[in-house]
XYZ file of C-alpha atoms in Angstrom:
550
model
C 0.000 0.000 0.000
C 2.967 2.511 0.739
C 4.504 1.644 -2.452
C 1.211 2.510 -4.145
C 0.706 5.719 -2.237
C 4.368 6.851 -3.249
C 3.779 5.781 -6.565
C 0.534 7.771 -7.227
C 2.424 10.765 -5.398
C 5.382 10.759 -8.228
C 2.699 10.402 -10.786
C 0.823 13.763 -9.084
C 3.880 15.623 -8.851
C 4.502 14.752 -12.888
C 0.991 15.477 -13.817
C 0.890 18.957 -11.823
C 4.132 19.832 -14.004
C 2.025 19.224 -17.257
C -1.190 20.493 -16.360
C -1.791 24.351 -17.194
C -3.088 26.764 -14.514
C -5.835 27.666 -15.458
C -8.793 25.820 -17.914
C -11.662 26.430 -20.190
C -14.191 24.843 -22.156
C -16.108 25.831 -24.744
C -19.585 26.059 -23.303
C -18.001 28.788 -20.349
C -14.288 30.617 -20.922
C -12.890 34.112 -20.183
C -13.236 36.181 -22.845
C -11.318 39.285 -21.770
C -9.452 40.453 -19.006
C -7.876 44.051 -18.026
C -5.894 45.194 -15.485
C -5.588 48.631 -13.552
C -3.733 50.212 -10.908
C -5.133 52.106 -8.254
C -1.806 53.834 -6.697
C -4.006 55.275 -3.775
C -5.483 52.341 -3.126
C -8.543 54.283 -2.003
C -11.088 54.117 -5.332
C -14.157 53.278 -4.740
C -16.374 50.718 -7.282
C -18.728 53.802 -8.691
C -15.213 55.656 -9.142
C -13.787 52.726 -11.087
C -17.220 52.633 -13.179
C -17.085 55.848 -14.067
C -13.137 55.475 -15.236
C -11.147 57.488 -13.050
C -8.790 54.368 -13.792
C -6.778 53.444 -16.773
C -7.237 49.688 -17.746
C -5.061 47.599 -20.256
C -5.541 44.105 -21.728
C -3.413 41.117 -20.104
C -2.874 38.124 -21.843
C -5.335 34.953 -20.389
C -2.933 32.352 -20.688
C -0.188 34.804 -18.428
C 0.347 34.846 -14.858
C 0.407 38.396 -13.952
C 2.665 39.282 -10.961
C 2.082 42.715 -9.347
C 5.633 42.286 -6.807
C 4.576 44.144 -3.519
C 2.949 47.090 -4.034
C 0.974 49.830 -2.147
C -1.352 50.107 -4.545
C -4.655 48.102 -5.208
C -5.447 46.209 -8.153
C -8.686 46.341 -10.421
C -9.471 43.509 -12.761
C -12.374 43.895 -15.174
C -13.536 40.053 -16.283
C -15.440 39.709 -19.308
C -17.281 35.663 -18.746
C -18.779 33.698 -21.722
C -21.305 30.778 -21.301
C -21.869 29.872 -25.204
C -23.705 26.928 -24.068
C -27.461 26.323 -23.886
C -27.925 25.782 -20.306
C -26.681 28.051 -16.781
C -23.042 26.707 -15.866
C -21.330 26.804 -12.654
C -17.771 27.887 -12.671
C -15.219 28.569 -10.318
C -13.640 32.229 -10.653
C -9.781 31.621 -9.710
C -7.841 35.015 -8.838
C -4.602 33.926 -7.543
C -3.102 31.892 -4.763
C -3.692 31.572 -1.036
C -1.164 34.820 -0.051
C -3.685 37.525 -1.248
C -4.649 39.212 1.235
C -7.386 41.752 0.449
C -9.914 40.203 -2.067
C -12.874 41.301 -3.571
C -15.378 40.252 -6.575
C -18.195 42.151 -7.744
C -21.214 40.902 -9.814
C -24.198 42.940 -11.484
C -27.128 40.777 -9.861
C -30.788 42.295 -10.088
C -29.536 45.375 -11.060
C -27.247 46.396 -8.826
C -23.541 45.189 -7.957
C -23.022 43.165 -5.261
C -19.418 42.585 -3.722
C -18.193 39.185 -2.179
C -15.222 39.553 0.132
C -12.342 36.582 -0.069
C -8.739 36.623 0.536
C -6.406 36.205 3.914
C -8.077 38.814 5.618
C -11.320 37.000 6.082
C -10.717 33.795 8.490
C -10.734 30.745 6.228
C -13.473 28.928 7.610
C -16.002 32.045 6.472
C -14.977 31.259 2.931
C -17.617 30.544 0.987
C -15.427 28.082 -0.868
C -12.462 26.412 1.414
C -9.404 26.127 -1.562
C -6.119 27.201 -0.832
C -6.257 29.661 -3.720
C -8.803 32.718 -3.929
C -11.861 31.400 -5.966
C -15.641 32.473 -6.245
C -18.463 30.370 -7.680
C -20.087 31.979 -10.399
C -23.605 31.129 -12.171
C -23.369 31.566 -16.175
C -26.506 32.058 -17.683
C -27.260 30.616 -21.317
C -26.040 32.349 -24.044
C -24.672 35.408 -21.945
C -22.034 37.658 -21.421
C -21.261 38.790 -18.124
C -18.864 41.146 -16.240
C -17.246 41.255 -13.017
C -15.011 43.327 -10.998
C -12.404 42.179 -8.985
C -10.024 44.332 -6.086
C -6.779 43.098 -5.052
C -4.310 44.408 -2.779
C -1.487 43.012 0.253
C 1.675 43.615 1.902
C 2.984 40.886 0.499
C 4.105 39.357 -3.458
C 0.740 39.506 -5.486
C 0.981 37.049 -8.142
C -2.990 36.611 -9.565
C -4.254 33.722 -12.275
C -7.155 34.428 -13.665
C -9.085 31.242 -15.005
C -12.929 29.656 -15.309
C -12.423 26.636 -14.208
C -15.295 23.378 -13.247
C -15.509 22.775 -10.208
C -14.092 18.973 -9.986
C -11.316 20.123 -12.574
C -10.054 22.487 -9.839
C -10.687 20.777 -7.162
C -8.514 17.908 -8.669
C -5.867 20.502 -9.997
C -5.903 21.705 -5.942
C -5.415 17.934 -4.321
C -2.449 17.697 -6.919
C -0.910 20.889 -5.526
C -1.611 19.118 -2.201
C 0.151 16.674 -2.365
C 3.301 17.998 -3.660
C 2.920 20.514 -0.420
C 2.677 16.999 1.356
C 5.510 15.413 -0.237
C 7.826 17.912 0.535
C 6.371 18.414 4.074
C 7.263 14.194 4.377
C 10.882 15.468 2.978
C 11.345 17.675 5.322
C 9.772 15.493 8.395
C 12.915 13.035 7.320
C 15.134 15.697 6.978
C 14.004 16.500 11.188
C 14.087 12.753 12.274
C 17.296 12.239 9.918
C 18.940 15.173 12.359
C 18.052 13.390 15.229
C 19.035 10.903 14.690
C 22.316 11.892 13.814
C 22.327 13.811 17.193
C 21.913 10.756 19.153
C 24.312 8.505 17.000
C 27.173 11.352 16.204
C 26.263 13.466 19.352
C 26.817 16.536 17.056
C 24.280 18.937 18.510
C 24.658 20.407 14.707
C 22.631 17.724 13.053
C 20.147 18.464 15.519
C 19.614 22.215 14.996
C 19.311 20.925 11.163
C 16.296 19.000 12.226
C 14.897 22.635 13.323
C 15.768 24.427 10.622
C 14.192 21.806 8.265
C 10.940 22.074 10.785
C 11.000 25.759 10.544
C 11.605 25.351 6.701
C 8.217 22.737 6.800
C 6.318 25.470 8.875
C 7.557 28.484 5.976
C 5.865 26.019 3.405
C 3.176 25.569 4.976
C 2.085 28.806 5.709
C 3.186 30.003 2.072
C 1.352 27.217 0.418
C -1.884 28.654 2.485
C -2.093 24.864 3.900
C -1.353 26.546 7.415
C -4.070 29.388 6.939
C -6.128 26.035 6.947
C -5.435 23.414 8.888
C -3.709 25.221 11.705
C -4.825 28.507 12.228
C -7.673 29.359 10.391
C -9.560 31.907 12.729
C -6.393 34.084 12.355
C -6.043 35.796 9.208
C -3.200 38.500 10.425
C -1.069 35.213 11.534
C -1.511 33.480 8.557
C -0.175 36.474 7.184
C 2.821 37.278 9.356
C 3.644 33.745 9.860
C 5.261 33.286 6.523
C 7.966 35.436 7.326
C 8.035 34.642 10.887
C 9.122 31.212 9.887
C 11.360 31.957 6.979
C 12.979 34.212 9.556
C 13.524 31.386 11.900
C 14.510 28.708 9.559
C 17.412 31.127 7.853
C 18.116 31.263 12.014
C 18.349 27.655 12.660
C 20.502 27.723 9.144
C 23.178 30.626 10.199
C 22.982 28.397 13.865
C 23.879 25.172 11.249
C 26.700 26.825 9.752
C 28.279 28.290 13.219
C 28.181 24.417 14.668
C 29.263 22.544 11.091
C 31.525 24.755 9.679
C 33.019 25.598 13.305
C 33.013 29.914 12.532
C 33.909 30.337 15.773
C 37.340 28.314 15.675
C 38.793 28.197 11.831
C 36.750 32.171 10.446
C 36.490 34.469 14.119
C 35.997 37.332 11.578
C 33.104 35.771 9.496
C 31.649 34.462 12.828
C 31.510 37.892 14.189
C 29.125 38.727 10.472
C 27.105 35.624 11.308
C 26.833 36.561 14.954
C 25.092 40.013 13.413
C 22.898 38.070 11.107
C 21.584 35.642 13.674
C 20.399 38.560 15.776
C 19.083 40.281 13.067
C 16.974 37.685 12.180
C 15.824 36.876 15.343
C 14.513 40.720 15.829
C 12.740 40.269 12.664
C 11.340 37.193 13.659
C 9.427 38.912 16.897
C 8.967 41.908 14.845
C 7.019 39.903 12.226
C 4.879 38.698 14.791
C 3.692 41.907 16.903
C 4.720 44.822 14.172
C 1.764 45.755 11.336
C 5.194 46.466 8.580
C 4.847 43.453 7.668
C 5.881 44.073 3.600
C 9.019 46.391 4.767
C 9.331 43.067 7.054
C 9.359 40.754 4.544
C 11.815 42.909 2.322
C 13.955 43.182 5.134
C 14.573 39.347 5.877
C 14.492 38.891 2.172
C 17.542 40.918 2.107
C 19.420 39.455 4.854
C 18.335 35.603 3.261
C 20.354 37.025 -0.256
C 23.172 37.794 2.326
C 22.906 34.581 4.035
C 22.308 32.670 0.790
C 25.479 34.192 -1.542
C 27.734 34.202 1.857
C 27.036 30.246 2.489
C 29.760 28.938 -0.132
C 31.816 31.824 0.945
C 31.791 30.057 4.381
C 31.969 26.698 2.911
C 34.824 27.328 1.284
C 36.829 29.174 3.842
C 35.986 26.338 6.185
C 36.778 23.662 3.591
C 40.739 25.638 3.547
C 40.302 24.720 7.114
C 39.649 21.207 7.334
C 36.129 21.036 7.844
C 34.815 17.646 6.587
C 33.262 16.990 3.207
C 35.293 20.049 1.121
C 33.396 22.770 3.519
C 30.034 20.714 3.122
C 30.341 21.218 -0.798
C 30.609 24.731 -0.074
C 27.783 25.113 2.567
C 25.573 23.595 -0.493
C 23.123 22.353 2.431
C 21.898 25.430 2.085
C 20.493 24.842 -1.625
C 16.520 24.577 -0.288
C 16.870 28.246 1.138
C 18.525 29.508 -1.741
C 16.145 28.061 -4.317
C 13.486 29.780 -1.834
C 15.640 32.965 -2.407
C 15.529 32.271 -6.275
C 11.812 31.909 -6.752
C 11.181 35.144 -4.668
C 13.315 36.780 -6.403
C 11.928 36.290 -9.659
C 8.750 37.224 -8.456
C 9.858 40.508 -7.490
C 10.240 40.642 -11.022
C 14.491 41.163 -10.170
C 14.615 38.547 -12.349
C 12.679 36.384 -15.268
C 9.540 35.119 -13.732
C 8.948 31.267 -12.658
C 6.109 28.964 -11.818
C 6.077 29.379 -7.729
C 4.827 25.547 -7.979
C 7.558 24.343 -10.059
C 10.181 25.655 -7.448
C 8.265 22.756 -4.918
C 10.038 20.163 -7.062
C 13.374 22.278 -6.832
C 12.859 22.545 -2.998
C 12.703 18.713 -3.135
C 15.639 17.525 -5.030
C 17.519 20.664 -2.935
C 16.195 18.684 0.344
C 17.410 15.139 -1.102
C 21.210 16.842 -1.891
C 20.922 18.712 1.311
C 20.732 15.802 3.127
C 23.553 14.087 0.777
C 25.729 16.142 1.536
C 24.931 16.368 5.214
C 25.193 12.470 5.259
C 28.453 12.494 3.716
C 30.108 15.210 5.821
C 28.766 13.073 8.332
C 30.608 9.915 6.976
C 33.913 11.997 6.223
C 34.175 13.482 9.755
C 33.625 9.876 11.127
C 36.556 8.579 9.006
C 38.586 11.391 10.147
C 38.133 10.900 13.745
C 39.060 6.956 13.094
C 41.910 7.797 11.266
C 42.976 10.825 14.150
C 41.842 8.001 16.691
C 44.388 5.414 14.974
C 46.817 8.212 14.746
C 46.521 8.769 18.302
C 46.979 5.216 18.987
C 49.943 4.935 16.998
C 51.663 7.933 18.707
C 51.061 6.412 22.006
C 52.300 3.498 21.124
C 55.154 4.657 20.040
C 55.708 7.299 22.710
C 54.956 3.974 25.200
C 58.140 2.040 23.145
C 60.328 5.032 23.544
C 59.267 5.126 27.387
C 60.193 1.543 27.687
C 63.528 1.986 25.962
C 64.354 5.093 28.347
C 63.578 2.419 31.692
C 65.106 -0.324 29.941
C 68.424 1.574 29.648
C 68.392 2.872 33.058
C 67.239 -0.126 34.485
C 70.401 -1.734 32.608
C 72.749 1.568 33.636
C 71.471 0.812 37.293
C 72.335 -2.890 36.952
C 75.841 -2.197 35.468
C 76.558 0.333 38.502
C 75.113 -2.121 41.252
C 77.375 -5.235 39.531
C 80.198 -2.455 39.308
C 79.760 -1.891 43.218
C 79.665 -5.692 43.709
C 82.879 -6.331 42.102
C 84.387 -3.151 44.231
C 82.836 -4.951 47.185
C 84.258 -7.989 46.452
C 87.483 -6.907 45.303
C 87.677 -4.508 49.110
C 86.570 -7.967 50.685
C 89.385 -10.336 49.052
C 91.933 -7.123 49.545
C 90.925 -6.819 53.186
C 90.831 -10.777 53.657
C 94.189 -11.205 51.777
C 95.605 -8.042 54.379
C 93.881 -9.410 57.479
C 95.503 -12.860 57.150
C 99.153 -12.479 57.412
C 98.429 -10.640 60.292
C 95.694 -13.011 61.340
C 98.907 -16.013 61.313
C 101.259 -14.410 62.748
C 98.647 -13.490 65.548
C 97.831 -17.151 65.725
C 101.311 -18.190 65.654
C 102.779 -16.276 68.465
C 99.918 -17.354 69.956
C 100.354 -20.803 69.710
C 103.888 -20.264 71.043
C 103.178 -18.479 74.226
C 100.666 -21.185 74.768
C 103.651 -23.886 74.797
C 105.699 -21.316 76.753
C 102.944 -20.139 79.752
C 102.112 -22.623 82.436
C 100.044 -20.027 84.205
C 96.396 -21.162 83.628
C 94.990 -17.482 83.225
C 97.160 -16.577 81.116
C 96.751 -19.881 79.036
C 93.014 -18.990 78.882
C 93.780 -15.912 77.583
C 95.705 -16.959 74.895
C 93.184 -19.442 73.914
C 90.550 -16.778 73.944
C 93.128 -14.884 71.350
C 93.425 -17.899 69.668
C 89.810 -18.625 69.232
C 89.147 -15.185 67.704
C 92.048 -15.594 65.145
C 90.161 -18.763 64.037
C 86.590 -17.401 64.063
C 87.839 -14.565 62.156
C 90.027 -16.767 59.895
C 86.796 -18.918 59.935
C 84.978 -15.957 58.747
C 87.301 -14.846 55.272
C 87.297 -18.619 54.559
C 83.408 -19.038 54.571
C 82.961 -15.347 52.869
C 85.529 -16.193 50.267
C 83.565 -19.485 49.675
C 80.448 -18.046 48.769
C 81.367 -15.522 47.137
C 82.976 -17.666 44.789
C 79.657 -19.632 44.815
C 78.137 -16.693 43.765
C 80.891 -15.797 41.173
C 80.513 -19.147 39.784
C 84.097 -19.984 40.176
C 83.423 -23.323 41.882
C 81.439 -25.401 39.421
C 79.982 -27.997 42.131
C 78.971 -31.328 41.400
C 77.784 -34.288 43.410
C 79.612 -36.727 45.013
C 78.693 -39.693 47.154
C 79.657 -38.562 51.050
C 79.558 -40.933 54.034
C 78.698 -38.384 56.467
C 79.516 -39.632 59.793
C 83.103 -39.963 58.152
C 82.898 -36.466 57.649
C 81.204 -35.757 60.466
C 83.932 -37.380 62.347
C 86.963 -35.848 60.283
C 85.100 -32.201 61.223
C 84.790 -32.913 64.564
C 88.485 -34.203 64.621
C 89.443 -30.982 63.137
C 87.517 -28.760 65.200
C 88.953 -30.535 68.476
C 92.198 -29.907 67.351
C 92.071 -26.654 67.541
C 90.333 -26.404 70.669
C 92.484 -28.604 72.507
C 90.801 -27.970 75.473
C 87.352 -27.588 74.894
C 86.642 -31.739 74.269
C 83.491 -31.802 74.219
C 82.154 -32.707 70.578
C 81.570 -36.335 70.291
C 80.197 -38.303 67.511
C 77.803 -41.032 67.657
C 76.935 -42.571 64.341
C 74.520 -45.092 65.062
C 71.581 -42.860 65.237
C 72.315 -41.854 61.526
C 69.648 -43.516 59.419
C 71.029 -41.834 56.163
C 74.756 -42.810 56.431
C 75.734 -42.069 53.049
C 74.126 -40.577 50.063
C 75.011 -38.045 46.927
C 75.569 -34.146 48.344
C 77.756 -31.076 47.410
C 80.725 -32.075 49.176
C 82.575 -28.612 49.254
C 79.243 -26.719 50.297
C 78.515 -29.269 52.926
C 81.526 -28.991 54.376
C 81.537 -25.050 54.806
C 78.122 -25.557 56.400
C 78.844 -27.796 58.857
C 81.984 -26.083 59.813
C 80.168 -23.221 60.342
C 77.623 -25.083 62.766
C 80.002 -26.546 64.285
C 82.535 -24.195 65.516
């Protein structure tokens, strides 16, 4: 069913680009129109009648656009019915931004005048259609006349054509729907920024969504579609709201730029002009919506949206020189629905040639679709640039984490050398001072020894065994130190040898008594051994037990 309903929707947009604006038929057609300008905008009907006002043909086929003007308007409408019976036929002025509207008939005599346009609340139209129409009864075989006043604040573009009343109403549901199309556009184009928000968490993408709502709001109330379904007691509103939005969506835009193309940062210059603009808008904004200038209004944000519009790819393209994803966001191009806005209201200010106001709907849309291209893409550009920075990053760390270990590897291996260094000065004091200490050490224990064979006095023998003792321990002490550190030095490669340990337990002992001659009191008893003998580090176990021993 959704395929079908966006099917029939293409096929409506592509018949509303081939069907004319206006239609006849032979039994009821226009036969004449003329057009005069009222520059006081104050004559009355009986002055008109009695031609205080110049009037010159149009062309029927021509949409006439009158720009904005202070003047009022006078059309004089000759109607046909060649036919042989009354017809009913829709009189179509214009579209749904006239303001001040008025048609009158000759009926019974007199002329009667039936008021239309924006200034009458749309549900006191006789006839609810977006554009300005009055029903008209043709009699047989008659010519009729009509007068028609038209005058606004804002761009007056009016279409006269007879039309039947299905024919329009069809020709009006087509214009519909492309109003709803790009309304559906620009619904995506919100969700589409937040989405982006929540996903990227770029507030930028975000204000987009606004600017496209805004945008959606502007095209509603220019299409008159907003004059009807949202506010139709308020004529004045439905007025002042088109520029009240347009004002806000170029806003949202200028808002857009600041956060995507990062003014503030890369262009503190520019951002200082788009500062200005964004407050100037914003006055006009609350101005449209309390202040009665509303045409000097309009003009005014008109102005600024040519400045904002022609300075976009300026930005873009400064911003792109400074790295902003996406060449600049092709230039600020997703600006290109406001500037084909700017392009059709241009024209029909007659500043340039002038253009079907429908046809620039279909404009609007493909402007939307690269809009949000290009948005997209920044989008995906930005993201690849913050993997690649992100991998970048990684890669310096990494690096600057290698470099770090190299730096404590080396002075983790300069503190090693100096700590070995000190070791081998230690060592090399120790084996000086054991190799000094020992010839005294001898020659201590040797006099020793022979005042021990000379004394007979028992203190004094004790004496010189106490001498004698420390001479060993200390002796003892070089010996044992001198061991390990050779241990430690790996110059004793030791191996395993089979040991019968109360042998050496008893060649210790032996050893030990010897040199306390009188201090017997070591005696081994090997029968409690259980492990007599087995494999051991002979030289180490020796040491050992030498040192528990003495």
């Amino acid at each position: 069913m959704l395929k079908r309903l966006n099917k029939s929707v293409l096929v409506s947009c592509w018949l509303l680009m081939l069907a004319p604006l206006a239609a006849s038929d032979a039994s009821a057609q226009l036969q004449r129109v003329l057009l005069a300008e009222d520059v006081s905008a104050t004559a009355t009907l009986e002055a008109v009648l009695a031609g205080q006002l110049a009037f010159h043909p149009v062309s029927l086929a021509s949409r006439i656009n009158l720009g904005v003007s202070n003047s009022a308007f006078w059309l004089r409408i000759w109607l046909k019915n060649g036919g042989d019976q009354t017809e009913t036929r829709w009189l179509a002025i214009g579209q749904a931004r006239l303001q001040q509207l008025s048609l009158f008939e000759h009926r019974a005599g007199q002329w009667q005048e039936t008021q239309g346009g924006m200034a009458v609340p749309f549900s006191s139209r006789a006839i609810p259609m977006l554009s300005q129409v009055f029903e008209l009864n043709l009699a047989p075989h008659s010519t009729e006349e009509v007068l028609v006043r038209v005058a606004g604040e804002s761009v007056m573009v009016i279409e006269p054509g007879l039309w039947k009343p299905e024919q329009f109403m069809q020709q009006e549901w087509r214009i519909e729907r492309v109003v709803y199309f790009a309304s559906g556009i620009l619904a995506l184009a919100l969700l589409f920024g937040l989405l982006l928000t929540v996903f990227a968490h770029e507030p930028a993408f975000f204000v987009y969504g606004l600017a496209a709502l805004f945008y959606l709001l502007f095209l509603w109330a220019f299409s008159g579609m907003a004059y009807r379904e949202l506010w139709p007691e308020s004529p004045a509103w439905a007025l002042h709201s088109i520029g009240f939005f347009m004002a806000l969506s170029a806003l949202m835009l200028l808002w857009v730029h600041r956060l995507l193309l990062k003014t503030a940062h890369t262009m503190p210059r520019l951002d200082r002009v788009v500062r200005l603009l964004m407050a100037g808008f914003l006055l006009l904004a609350v101005l449209m919506a309390v202040s009665p200038y509303y045409s000097v209004l309009v003009l005014l944000v008109m102005v600024l949206m040519l400045l904002l519009t022609l300075g976009s790819p300026v930005l873009g393209f400064f911003a792109a020189r400074h790295g902003v994803p996406f060449c600049g966001y092709g230039f600020a191009a997703y600006a290109l629905p406001w500037q084909v806005s700017q392009f059709y209201y241009f024209a029909s200010l007659h500043w340039q040639s002038t253009l079907d106001p429908w046809m620039g709907l279909y404009w609007v849309l493909v402007a939307l679709l690269l809009s949000s291209v290009l948005i997209l893409g920044g989008l995906v550009d930005q993201l690849n640039r913050a993997r690649r920075a992100h991998a970048q990053q990684e890669m310096g760390q990494r690096e600057r984490l290698e470099i770090l270990v190299k730096e404590r590897t080396f002075e983790l291996q300069q503190a090693k050398t100096v700590a070995e260094q000190t070791l081998d000065d230690q060592r090399q004091f120790l084996a000086m001072a054991s190799h000094e200490v020992r010839t005294p050490l001898a020659s201590i224990k040797t006099a020793t020894q022979l005042l021990e064979l000379q004394t007979e006095n028992e203190e004094s023998l004790a004496i010189l065994q106490r001498i004698l003792r420390g001479a060993q321990r200390m002796t003892q002490f070089f010996d044992n130190y001198l061991s390990f550190d050779r241990l430690d030095t790996q110059q004793w490669v030791l191996s395993e040898t089979r040991v019968d340990l109360p042998a050496l337990l008893q060649t210790l002992c032996e050893q030990i008594i010897e040199q306390h001659r009188q201090q017997r009191r070591i005696r081994v008893e090997p029968t409690p051994l259980v492990h007599r003998s087995g494999y051991r580090q002979l030289k180490l176990m020796r040491i050992r037990l030498t040192i528990l021993l003495a």
